[in-house]
């Protein structure tokens, strides 16, 4: 199974009284999301499942991908890594899954899946805004699940 973790691009700071879920991307965030989406569109298989947090900034981040997306409440801020991994079907989903979500959940997932830290003790890895990590779960008979990092991208990389 391939699991791609994509953090939302840069968003405006919440104004007084503004709901965090309503924050929108900055102009730079829009450019960065477009750049990463272009990179993904050149590489993603057609059968990828795209799961997106219901926050406005994540929905805007994924727009340039121009693919069918599913809003997923389990990816909303503060829902936790366990909910996110369960929603993706990790490690047994039949197709690749792209998650567009938030810190610290994405960084906690990386600490757990790549770094081998128990979820209860995981310290989140830093994931840059609009950055992504492409992971692959590899299983061989009679072996534990192995995780391979296929790619790490930031919007600054061309």
GROMACS .gro file of N, CA and C in nm:
model
  474
    1UNK      N    1   0.084  -0.119   0.000
    1UNK     CA    2   0.000   0.000   0.000
    1UNK      C    3   0.088   0.124   0.000
    2UNK      N    4   0.051   0.221  -0.082
    2UNK     CA    5   0.116   0.352  -0.079
    2UNK      C    6   0.029   0.448   0.002
    3UNK      N    7   0.093   0.523   0.090
    3UNK     CA    8   0.026   0.626   0.169
    3UNK      C    9   0.102   0.755   0.148
    4UNK      N   10   0.033   0.857   0.096
    4UNK     CA   11   0.095   0.987   0.073
    4UNK      C   12   0.034   1.085   0.172
    5UNK      N   13   0.119   1.145   0.254
    5UNK     CA   14   0.076   1.242   0.355
    5UNK      C   15   0.113   1.381   0.307
    6UNK      N   16   0.013   1.465   0.284
    6UNK     CA   17   0.034   1.600   0.230
    6UNK      C   18  -0.023   1.701   0.329
    7UNK      N   19   0.063   1.785   0.380
    7UNK     CA   20   0.017   1.890   0.471
    7UNK      C   21  -0.041   2.006   0.390
    8UNK      N   22  -0.144   2.067   0.443
    8UNK     CA   23  -0.204   2.182   0.375
    8UNK      C   24  -0.100   2.292   0.358
    9UNK      N   25  -0.121   2.374   0.257
    9UNK     CA   26  -0.032   2.486   0.229
    9UNK      C   27  -0.056   2.598   0.330
   10UNK      N   28   0.029   2.702   0.322
   10UNK     CA   29   0.023   2.814   0.415
   10UNK      C   30  -0.115   2.880   0.413
   11UNK      N   31  -0.169   2.901   0.532
   11UNK     CA   32  -0.301   2.964   0.546
   11UNK      C   33  -0.289   3.092   0.629
   12UNK      N   34  -0.388   3.176   0.616
   12UNK     CA   35  -0.391   3.300   0.695
   12UNK      C   36  -0.406   3.264   0.842
   13UNK      N   37  -0.356   3.351   0.927
   13UNK     CA   38  -0.377   3.333   1.070
   13UNK      C   39  -0.524   3.360   1.102
   14UNK      N   40  -0.573   3.293   1.202
   14UNK     CA   41  -0.713   3.313   1.241
   14UNK      C   42  -0.731   3.452   1.300
   15UNK      N   43  -0.827   3.524   1.249
   15UNK     CA   44  -0.862   3.655   1.304
   15UNK      C   45  -0.943   3.633   1.432
   16UNK      N   46  -0.950   3.733   1.517
   16UNK     CA   47  -1.030   3.718   1.640
   16UNK      C   48  -1.172   3.673   1.606
   17UNK      N   49  -1.215   3.568   1.673
   17UNK     CA   50  -1.350   3.516   1.652
   17UNK      C   51  -1.364   3.425   1.531
   18UNK      N   52  -1.257   3.409   1.454
   18UNK     CA   53  -1.263   3.325   1.334
   18UNK      C   54  -1.246   3.178   1.373
   19UNK      N   55  -1.327   3.093   1.314
   19UNK     CA   56  -1.317   2.950   1.336
   19UNK      C   57  -1.194   2.897   1.263
   20UNK      N   58  -1.114   2.815   1.329
   20UNK     CA   59  -0.993   2.760   1.270
   20UNK      C   60  -1.023   2.684   1.141
   21UNK      N   61  -1.135   2.618   1.132
   21UNK     CA   62  -1.171   2.539   1.014
   21UNK      C   63  -1.199   2.627   0.892
   22UNK      N   64  -1.219   2.757   0.912
   22UNK     CA   65  -1.252   2.850   0.804
   22UNK      C   66  -1.131   2.921   0.744
   23UNK      N   67  -1.013   2.897   0.798
   23UNK     CA   68  -0.894   2.966   0.749
   23UNK      C   69  -0.868   2.929   0.602
   24UNK      N   70  -0.830   3.030   0.524
   24UNK     CA   71  -0.806   3.011   0.381
   24UNK      C   72  -0.656   3.021   0.351
   25UNK      N   73  -0.617   2.974   0.234
   25UNK     CA   74  -0.478   2.981   0.195
   25UNK      C   75  -0.436   3.124   0.163
   26UNK      N   76  -0.309   3.152   0.189
   26UNK     CA   77  -0.252   3.279   0.145
   26UNK      C   78  -0.221   3.268  -0.004
   27UNK      N   79  -0.184   3.378  -0.065
   27UNK     CA   80  -0.145   3.375  -0.207
   27UNK      C   81  -0.026   3.283  -0.226
   28UNK      N   82   0.071   3.291  -0.137
   28UNK     CA   83   0.186   3.201  -0.145
   28UNK      C   84   0.142   3.056  -0.126
   29UNK      N   85   0.051   3.032  -0.033
   29UNK     CA   86   0.000   2.897  -0.011
   29UNK      C   87  -0.066   2.840  -0.136
   30UNK      N   88  -0.139   2.923  -0.208
   30UNK     CA   89  -0.202   2.878  -0.333
   30UNK      C   90  -0.097   2.838  -0.436
   31UNK      N   91   0.008   2.918  -0.448
   31UNK     CA   92   0.117   2.886  -0.542
   31UNK      C   93   0.187   2.756  -0.504
   32UNK      N   94   0.214   2.740  -0.375
   32UNK     CA   95   0.282   2.619  -0.329
   32UNK      C   96   0.194   2.496  -0.350
   33UNK      N   97   0.066   2.507  -0.322
   33UNK     CA   98  -0.024   2.394  -0.342
   33UNK      C   99  -0.028   2.354  -0.489
   34UNK      N  100  -0.030   2.452  -0.576
   34UNK     CA  101  -0.031   2.427  -0.721
   34UNK      C  102   0.097   2.354  -0.763
   35UNK      N  103   0.210   2.396  -0.711
   35UNK     CA  104   0.339   2.336  -0.747
   35UNK      C  105   0.345   2.189  -0.704
   36UNK      N  106   0.302   2.162  -0.581
   36UNK     CA  107   0.306   2.024  -0.531
   36UNK      C  108   0.201   1.939  -0.604
   37UNK      N  109   0.085   1.995  -0.632
   37UNK     CA  110  -0.018   1.921  -0.706
   37UNK      C  111   0.031   1.884  -0.845
   38UNK      N  112   0.103   1.972  -0.908
   38UNK     CA  113   0.159   1.942  -1.040
   38UNK      C  114   0.255   1.824  -1.031
   39UNK      N  115   0.341   1.825  -0.931
   39UNK     CA  116   0.434   1.714  -0.911
   39UNK      C  117   0.357   1.584  -0.888
   40UNK      N  118   0.255   1.589  -0.804
   40UNK     CA  119   0.176   1.469  -0.776
   40UNK      C  120   0.103   1.419  -0.901
   41UNK      N  121   0.044   1.511  -0.976
   41UNK     CA  122  -0.031   1.471  -1.096
   41UNK      C  123   0.056   1.398  -1.198
   42UNK      N  124   0.183   1.425  -1.197
   42UNK     CA  125   0.275   1.356  -1.288
   42UNK      C  126   0.309   1.216  -1.239
   43UNK      N  127   0.275   1.183  -1.113
   43UNK     CA  128   0.319   1.057  -1.054
   43UNK      C  129   0.209   0.969  -0.997
   44UNK      N  130   0.098   1.027  -0.958
   44UNK     CA  131  -0.007   0.949  -0.893
   44UNK      C  132  -0.076   0.854  -0.991
   45UNK      N  133  -0.104   0.733  -0.947
   45UNK     CA  134  -0.183   0.644  -1.032
   45UNK      C  135  -0.328   0.691  -1.038
   46UNK      N  136  -0.399   0.650  -1.139
   46UNK     CA  137  -0.538   0.696  -1.156
   46UNK      C  138  -0.630   0.647  -1.045
   47UNK      N  139  -0.599   0.532  -0.985
   47UNK     CA  140  -0.689   0.475  -0.885
   47UNK      C  141  -0.663   0.524  -0.742
   48UNK      N  142  -0.587   0.630  -0.724
   48UNK     CA  143  -0.559   0.681  -0.590
   48UNK      C  144  -0.687   0.730  -0.523
   49UNK      N  145  -0.699   0.702  -0.395
   49UNK     CA  146  -0.809   0.752  -0.313
   49UNK      C  147  -0.759   0.877  -0.242
   50UNK      N  148  -0.831   0.988  -0.255
   50UNK     CA  149  -0.788   1.116  -0.196
   50UNK      C  150  -0.881   1.151  -0.081
   51UNK      N  151  -0.826   1.150   0.040
   51UNK     CA  152  -0.901   1.185   0.161
   51UNK      C  153  -0.855   1.321   0.210
   52UNK      N  154  -0.950   1.410   0.240
   52UNK     CA  155  -0.919   1.548   0.274
   52UNK      C  156  -0.991   1.588   0.401
   53UNK      N  157  -0.918   1.655   0.488
   53UNK     CA  158  -0.979   1.714   0.607
   53UNK      C  159  -1.088   1.812   0.562
   54UNK      N  160  -1.193   1.828   0.642
   54UNK     CA  161  -1.298   1.923   0.605
   54UNK      C  162  -1.260   2.070   0.618
   55UNK      N  163  -1.142   2.101   0.669
   55UNK     CA  164  -1.099   2.240   0.682
   55UNK      C  165  -1.085   2.305   0.545
   56UNK      N  166  -1.121   2.432   0.535
   56UNK     CA  167  -1.115   2.504   0.408
   56UNK      C  168  -0.974   2.500   0.349
   57UNK      N  169  -0.871   2.519   0.431
   57UNK     CA  170  -0.735   2.526   0.380
   57UNK      C  171  -0.688   2.394   0.317
   58UNK      N  172  -0.737   2.281   0.367
   58UNK     CA  173  -0.700   2.153   0.305
   58UNK      C  174  -0.775   2.132   0.174
   59UNK      N  175  -0.900   2.172   0.171
   59UNK     CA  176  -0.978   2.160   0.046
   59UNK      C  177  -0.919   2.249  -0.062
   60UNK      N  178  -0.871   2.368  -0.024
   60UNK     CA  179  -0.806   2.456  -0.122
   60UNK      C  180  -0.673   2.397  -0.168
   61UNK      N  181  -0.598   2.337  -0.077
   61UNK     CA  182  -0.469   2.278  -0.112
   61UNK      C  183  -0.485   2.172  -0.220
   62UNK      N  184  -0.588   2.092  -0.212
   62UNK     CA  185  -0.605   1.979  -0.304
   62UNK      C  186  -0.674   2.018  -0.435
   63UNK      N  187  -0.727   2.139  -0.444
   63UNK     CA  188  -0.801   2.179  -0.566
   63UNK      C  189  -0.721   2.162  -0.694
   64UNK      N  190  -0.596   2.200  -0.693
   64UNK     CA  191  -0.515   2.194  -0.814
   64UNK      C  192  -0.488   2.051  -0.860
   65UNK      N  193  -0.514   1.955  -0.775
   65UNK     CA  194  -0.496   1.815  -0.812
   65UNK      C  195  -0.601   1.771  -0.913
   66UNK      N  196  -0.717   1.836  -0.907
   66UNK     CA  197  -0.827   1.810  -1.000
   66UNK      C  198  -0.864   1.662  -1.006
   67UNK      N  199  -0.882   1.606  -0.889
   67UNK     CA  200  -0.926   1.467  -0.877
   67UNK      C  201  -1.043   1.461  -0.781
   68UNK      N  202  -1.115   1.352  -0.788
   68UNK     CA  203  -1.226   1.330  -0.696
   68UNK      C  204  -1.169   1.317  -0.555
   69UNK      N  205  -1.229   1.388  -0.460
   69UNK     CA  206  -1.183   1.382  -0.321
   69UNK      C  207  -1.298   1.343  -0.230
   70UNK      N  208  -1.262   1.288  -0.117
   70UNK     CA  209  -1.360   1.256  -0.012
   70UNK      C  210  -1.324   1.336   0.112
   71UNK      N  211  -1.421   1.414   0.163
   71UNK     CA  212  -1.398   1.482   0.290
   71UNK      C  213  -1.404   1.377   0.400
   72UNK      N  214  -1.314   1.388   0.493
   72UNK     CA  215  -1.301   1.285   0.596
   72UNK      C  216  -1.284   1.352   0.732
   73UNK      N  217  -1.385   1.343   0.817
   73UNK     CA  218  -1.381   1.405   0.950
   73UNK      C  219  -1.266   1.352   1.035
   74UNK      N  220  -1.222   1.229   1.010
   74UNK     CA  221  -1.112   1.171   1.087
   74UNK      C  222  -0.980   1.244   1.063
   75UNK      N  223  -0.974   1.329   0.958
   75UNK     CA  224  -0.852   1.404   0.928
   75UNK      C  225  -0.856   1.547   0.980
   76UNK      N  226  -0.966   1.586   1.042
   76UNK     CA  227  -0.979   1.722   1.095
   76UNK      C  228  -0.875   1.744   1.205
   77UNK      N  229  -0.839   1.869   1.232
   77UNK     CA  230  -0.742   1.896   1.338
   77UNK      C  231  -0.784   1.831   1.470
   78UNK      N  232  -0.686   1.780   1.540
   78UNK     CA  233  -0.703   1.720   1.673
   78UNK      C  234  -0.782   1.589   1.674
   79UNK      N  235  -0.796   1.523   1.561
   79UNK     CA  236  -0.864   1.394   1.560
   79UNK      C  237  -0.770   1.278   1.591
   80UNK      N  238  -0.643   1.299   1.571
   80UNK     CA  239  -0.545   1.199   1.611
   80UNK      C  240  -0.503   1.105   1.499
   81UNK      N  241  -0.388   1.044   1.521
   81UNK     CA  242  -0.326   0.958   1.422
   81UNK      C  243  -0.404   0.828   1.405
   82UNK      N  244  -0.450   0.771   1.513
   82UNK     CA  245  -0.522   0.643   1.505
   82UNK      C  246  -0.644   0.657   1.414
   83UNK      N  247  -0.720   0.765   1.430
   83UNK     CA  248  -0.838   0.788   1.344
   83UNK      C  249  -0.796   0.804   1.198
   84UNK      N  250  -0.686   0.876   1.176
   84UNK     CA  251  -0.638   0.898   1.039
   84UNK      C  252  -0.596   0.766   0.975
   85UNK      N  253  -0.517   0.686   1.044
   85UNK     CA  254  -0.471   0.560   0.987
   85UNK      C  255  -0.587   0.463   0.963
   86UNK      N  256  -0.683   0.464   1.052
   86UNK     CA  257  -0.800   0.378   1.032
   86UNK      C  258  -0.878   0.422   0.907
   87UNK      N  259  -0.892   0.552   0.887
   87UNK     CA  260  -0.965   0.603   0.769
   87UNK      C  261  -0.895   0.566   0.639
   88UNK      N  262  -0.762   0.556   0.643
   88UNK     CA  263  -0.687   0.525   0.521
   88UNK      C  264  -0.685   0.376   0.490
   89UNK      N  265  -0.712   0.294   0.590
   89UNK     CA  266  -0.703   0.150   0.572
   89UNK      C  267  -0.562   0.097   0.585
   90UNK      N  268  -0.472   0.177   0.641
   90UNK     CA  269  -0.332   0.138   0.656
   90UNK      C  270  -0.323   0.011   0.740
   91UNK      N  271  -0.246  -0.086   0.702
   91UNK     CA  272  -0.157  -0.095   0.586
   91UNK      C  273  -0.214  -0.179   0.472
   92UNK      N  274  -0.346  -0.202   0.473
   92UNK     CA  275  -0.405  -0.300   0.382
   92UNK      C  276  -0.499  -0.246   0.276
   93UNK      N  277  -0.503  -0.116   0.256
   93UNK     CA  278  -0.594  -0.061   0.154
   93UNK      C  279  -0.558  -0.117   0.016
   94UNK      N  280  -0.659  -0.143  -0.066
   94UNK     CA  281  -0.632  -0.202  -0.196
   94UNK      C  282  -0.575  -0.106  -0.300
   95UNK      N  283  -0.579   0.024  -0.271
   95UNK     CA  284  -0.525   0.123  -0.363
   95UNK      C  285  -0.446   0.226  -0.285
   96UNK      N  286  -0.362   0.305  -0.354
   96UNK     CA  287  -0.289   0.412  -0.286
   96UNK      C  288  -0.386   0.514  -0.224
   97UNK      N  289  -0.347   0.572  -0.113
   97UNK     CA  290  -0.430   0.671  -0.044
   97UNK      C  291  -0.347   0.798  -0.023
   98UNK      N  292  -0.403   0.910  -0.066
   98UNK     CA  293  -0.344   1.042  -0.043
   98UNK      C  294  -0.426   1.111   0.065
   99UNK      N  295  -0.358   1.153   0.171
   99UNK     CA  296  -0.422   1.223   0.282
   99UNK      C  297  -0.379   1.369   0.275
  100UNK      N  298  -0.474   1.460   0.281
  100UNK     CA  299  -0.443   1.603   0.290
  100UNK      C  300  -0.491   1.647   0.428
  101UNK      N  301  -0.392   1.676   0.515
  101UNK     CA  302  -0.428   1.701   0.653
  101UNK      C  303  -0.341   1.803   0.722
  102UNK      N  304  -0.323   1.783   0.852
  102UNK     CA  305  -0.268   1.884   0.942
  102UNK      C  306  -0.156   1.827   1.029
  103UNK      N  307  -0.077   1.920   1.082
  103UNK     CA  308   0.015   1.890   1.191
  103UNK      C  309  -0.065   1.903   1.320
  104UNK      N  310  -0.035   1.834   1.424
  104UNK     CA  311   0.076   1.740   1.438
  104UNK      C  312   0.044   1.598   1.395
  105UNK      N  313  -0.079   1.572   1.349
  105UNK     CA  314  -0.117   1.433   1.315
  105UNK      C  315  -0.027   1.373   1.207
  106UNK      N  316   0.004   1.449   1.103
  106UNK     CA  317   0.089   1.395   0.997
  106UNK      C  318   0.228   1.362   1.051
  107UNK      N  319   0.284   1.451   1.130
  107UNK     CA  320   0.416   1.429   1.188
  107UNK      C  321   0.417   1.314   1.288
  108UNK      N  322   0.309   1.295   1.361
  108UNK     CA  323   0.297   1.182   1.453
  108UNK      C  324   0.290   1.052   1.374
  109UNK      N  325   0.217   1.053   1.264
  109UNK     CA  326   0.208   0.934   1.179
  109UNK      C  327   0.346   0.897   1.127
  110UNK      N  328   0.423   0.995   1.083
  110UNK     CA  329   0.558   0.968   1.034
  110UNK      C  330   0.649   0.913   1.145
  111UNK      N  331   0.640   0.971   1.263
  111UNK     CA  332   0.721   0.924   1.375
  111UNK      C  333   0.688   0.778   1.406
  112UNK      N  334   0.562   0.743   1.394
  112UNK     CA  335   0.518   0.607   1.423
  112UNK      C  336   0.553   0.512   1.309
  113UNK      N  337   0.514   0.547   1.187
  113UNK     CA  338   0.529   0.456   1.074
  113UNK      C  339   0.674   0.443   1.026
  114UNK      N  340   0.745   0.554   1.017
  114UNK     CA  341   0.882   0.552   0.967
  114UNK      C  342   0.981   0.539   1.082
  115UNK      N  343   0.957   0.614   1.188
  115UNK     CA  344   1.051   0.614   1.300
  115UNK      C  345   1.032   0.502   1.399
  116UNK      N  346   0.920   0.431   1.390
  116UNK     CA  347   0.896   0.318   1.477
  116UNK      C  348   0.859   0.353   1.620
  117UNK      N  349   0.822   0.478   1.645
  117UNK     CA  350   0.785   0.518   1.780
  117UNK      C  351   0.642   0.472   1.810
  118UNK      N  352   0.618   0.421   1.931
  118UNK     CA  353   0.480   0.388   1.968
  118UNK      C  354   0.394   0.514   1.964
  119UNK      N  355   0.270   0.499   1.918
  119UNK     CA  356   0.183   0.617   1.904
  119UNK      C  357   0.171   0.696   2.034
  120UNK      N  358   0.160   0.627   2.145
  120UNK     CA  359   0.142   0.696   2.274
  120UNK      C  360   0.264   0.780   2.311
  121UNK      N  361   0.380   0.749   2.255
  121UNK     CA  362   0.502   0.820   2.292
  121UNK      C  363   0.561   0.900   2.176
  122UNK      N  364   0.498   0.897   2.062
  122UNK     CA  365   0.555   0.959   1.941
  122UNK      C  366   0.563   1.111   1.955
  123UNK      N  367   0.678   1.163   1.920
  123UNK     CA  368   0.697   1.307   1.908
  123UNK      C  369   0.684   1.340   1.760
  124UNK      N  370   0.596   1.434   1.724
  124UNK     CA  371   0.571   1.457   1.581
  124UNK      C  372   0.694   1.507   1.506
  125UNK      N  373   0.713   1.449   1.389
  125UNK     CA  374   0.815   1.499   1.299
  125UNK      C  375   0.763   1.626   1.234
  126UNK      N  376   0.853   1.711   1.196
  126UNK     CA  377   0.813   1.837   1.131
  126UNK      C  378   0.781   1.810   0.985
  127UNK      N  379   0.665   1.856   0.943
  127UNK     CA  380   0.625   1.848   0.802
  127UNK      C  381   0.599   1.992   0.758
  128UNK      N  382   0.672   2.037   0.659
  128UNK     CA  383   0.656   2.175   0.612
  128UNK      C  384   0.520   2.196   0.550
  129UNK      N  385   0.473   2.318   0.553
  129UNK     CA  386   0.345   2.350   0.489
  129UNK      C  387   0.356   2.320   0.341
  130UNK      N  388   0.257   2.251   0.288
  130UNK     CA  389   0.248   2.204   0.149
  130UNK      C  390   0.348   2.092   0.121
  131UNK      N  391   0.417   2.044   0.224
  131UNK     CA  392   0.510   1.933   0.205
  131UNK      C  393   0.440   1.800   0.207
  132UNK      N  394   0.505   1.701   0.146
  132UNK     CA  395   0.446   1.567   0.147
  132UNK      C  396   0.551   1.460   0.165
  133UNK      N  397   0.505   1.349   0.218
  133UNK     CA  398   0.584   1.227   0.234
  133UNK      C  399   0.507   1.115   0.166
  134UNK      N  400   0.576   1.040   0.080
  134UNK     CA  401   0.517   0.926   0.009
  134UNK      C  402   0.577   0.800   0.068
  135UNK      N  403   0.493   0.720   0.132
  135UNK     CA  404   0.536   0.598   0.200
  135UNK      C  405   0.480   0.475   0.129
  136UNK      N  406   0.552   0.367   0.142
  136UNK     CA  407   0.501   0.239   0.089
  136UNK      C  408   0.517   0.133   0.197
  137UNK      N  409   0.408   0.061   0.219
  137UNK     CA  410   0.410  -0.053   0.309
  137UNK      C  411   0.448  -0.175   0.226
  138UNK      N  412   0.554  -0.240   0.268
  138UNK     CA  413   0.597  -0.362   0.198
  138UNK      C  414   0.591  -0.477   0.296
  139UNK      N  415   0.527  -0.584   0.252
  139UNK     CA  416   0.517  -0.705   0.334
  139UNK      C  417   0.568  -0.823   0.253
  140UNK      N  418   0.647  -0.900   0.317
  140UNK     CA  419   0.688  -1.027   0.258
  140UNK      C  420   0.634  -1.136   0.352
  141UNK      N  421   0.607  -1.251   0.299
  141UNK     CA  422   0.554  -1.358   0.386
  141UNK      C  423   0.644  -1.379   0.508
  142UNK      N  424   0.580  -1.392   0.623
  142UNK     CA  425   0.647  -1.422   0.749
  142UNK      C  426   0.738  -1.308   0.797
  143UNK      N  427   0.715  -1.187   0.750
  143UNK     CA  428   0.792  -1.073   0.796
  143UNK      C  429   0.697  -0.966   0.850
  144UNK      N  430   0.752  -0.879   0.932
  144UNK     CA  431   0.674  -0.765   0.981
  144UNK      C  432   0.652  -0.665   0.868
  145UNK      N  433   0.558  -0.577   0.889
  145UNK     CA  434   0.534  -0.469   0.793
  145UNK      C  435   0.658  -0.381   0.787
  146UNK      N  436   0.703  -0.352   0.667
  146UNK     CA  437   0.815  -0.261   0.648
  146UNK      C  438   0.767  -0.136   0.578
  147UNK      N  439   0.820  -0.021   0.616
  147UNK     CA  440   0.779   0.105   0.554
  147UNK      C  441   0.900   0.164   0.482
  148UNK      N  442   0.878   0.196   0.354
  148UNK     CA  443   0.981   0.255   0.271
  148UNK      C  444   0.938   0.397   0.237
  149UNK      N  445   1.027   0.493   0.250
  149UNK     CA  446   0.999   0.631   0.209
  149UNK      C  447   1.037   0.642   0.062
  150UNK      N  448   0.936   0.666  -0.023
  150UNK     CA  449   0.960   0.678  -0.167
  150UNK      C  450   0.995   0.821  -0.208
  151UNK      N  451   0.937   0.919  -0.139
  151UNK     CA  452   0.963   1.059  -0.176
  151UNK      C  453   0.928   1.151  -0.060
  152UNK      N  454   1.002   1.259  -0.053
  152UNK     CA  455   0.971   1.370   0.037
  152UNK      C  456   0.980   1.495  -0.049
  153UNK      N  457   0.874   1.573  -0.050
  153UNK     CA  458   0.869   1.694  -0.135
  153UNK      C  459   0.829   1.814  -0.052
  154UNK      N  460   0.883   1.928  -0.092
  154UNK     CA  461   0.839   2.057  -0.041
  154UNK      C  462   0.811   2.144  -0.162
  155UNK      N  463   0.734   2.250  -0.147
  155UNK     CA  464   0.702   2.332  -0.262
  155UNK      C  465   0.823   2.402  -0.322
  156UNK      N  466   0.931   2.415  -0.244
  156UNK     CA  467   1.050   2.482  -0.295
  156UNK      C  468   1.128   2.396  -0.394
  157UNK      N  469   1.111   2.264  -0.387
  157UNK     CA  470   1.181   2.174  -0.478
  157UNK      C  471   1.114   2.177  -0.615
  158UNK      N  472   1.192   2.182  -0.719
  158UNK     CA  473   1.135   2.185  -0.855
  158UNK      C  474   1.155   2.054  -0.924
   0.00000   0.00000   0.00000
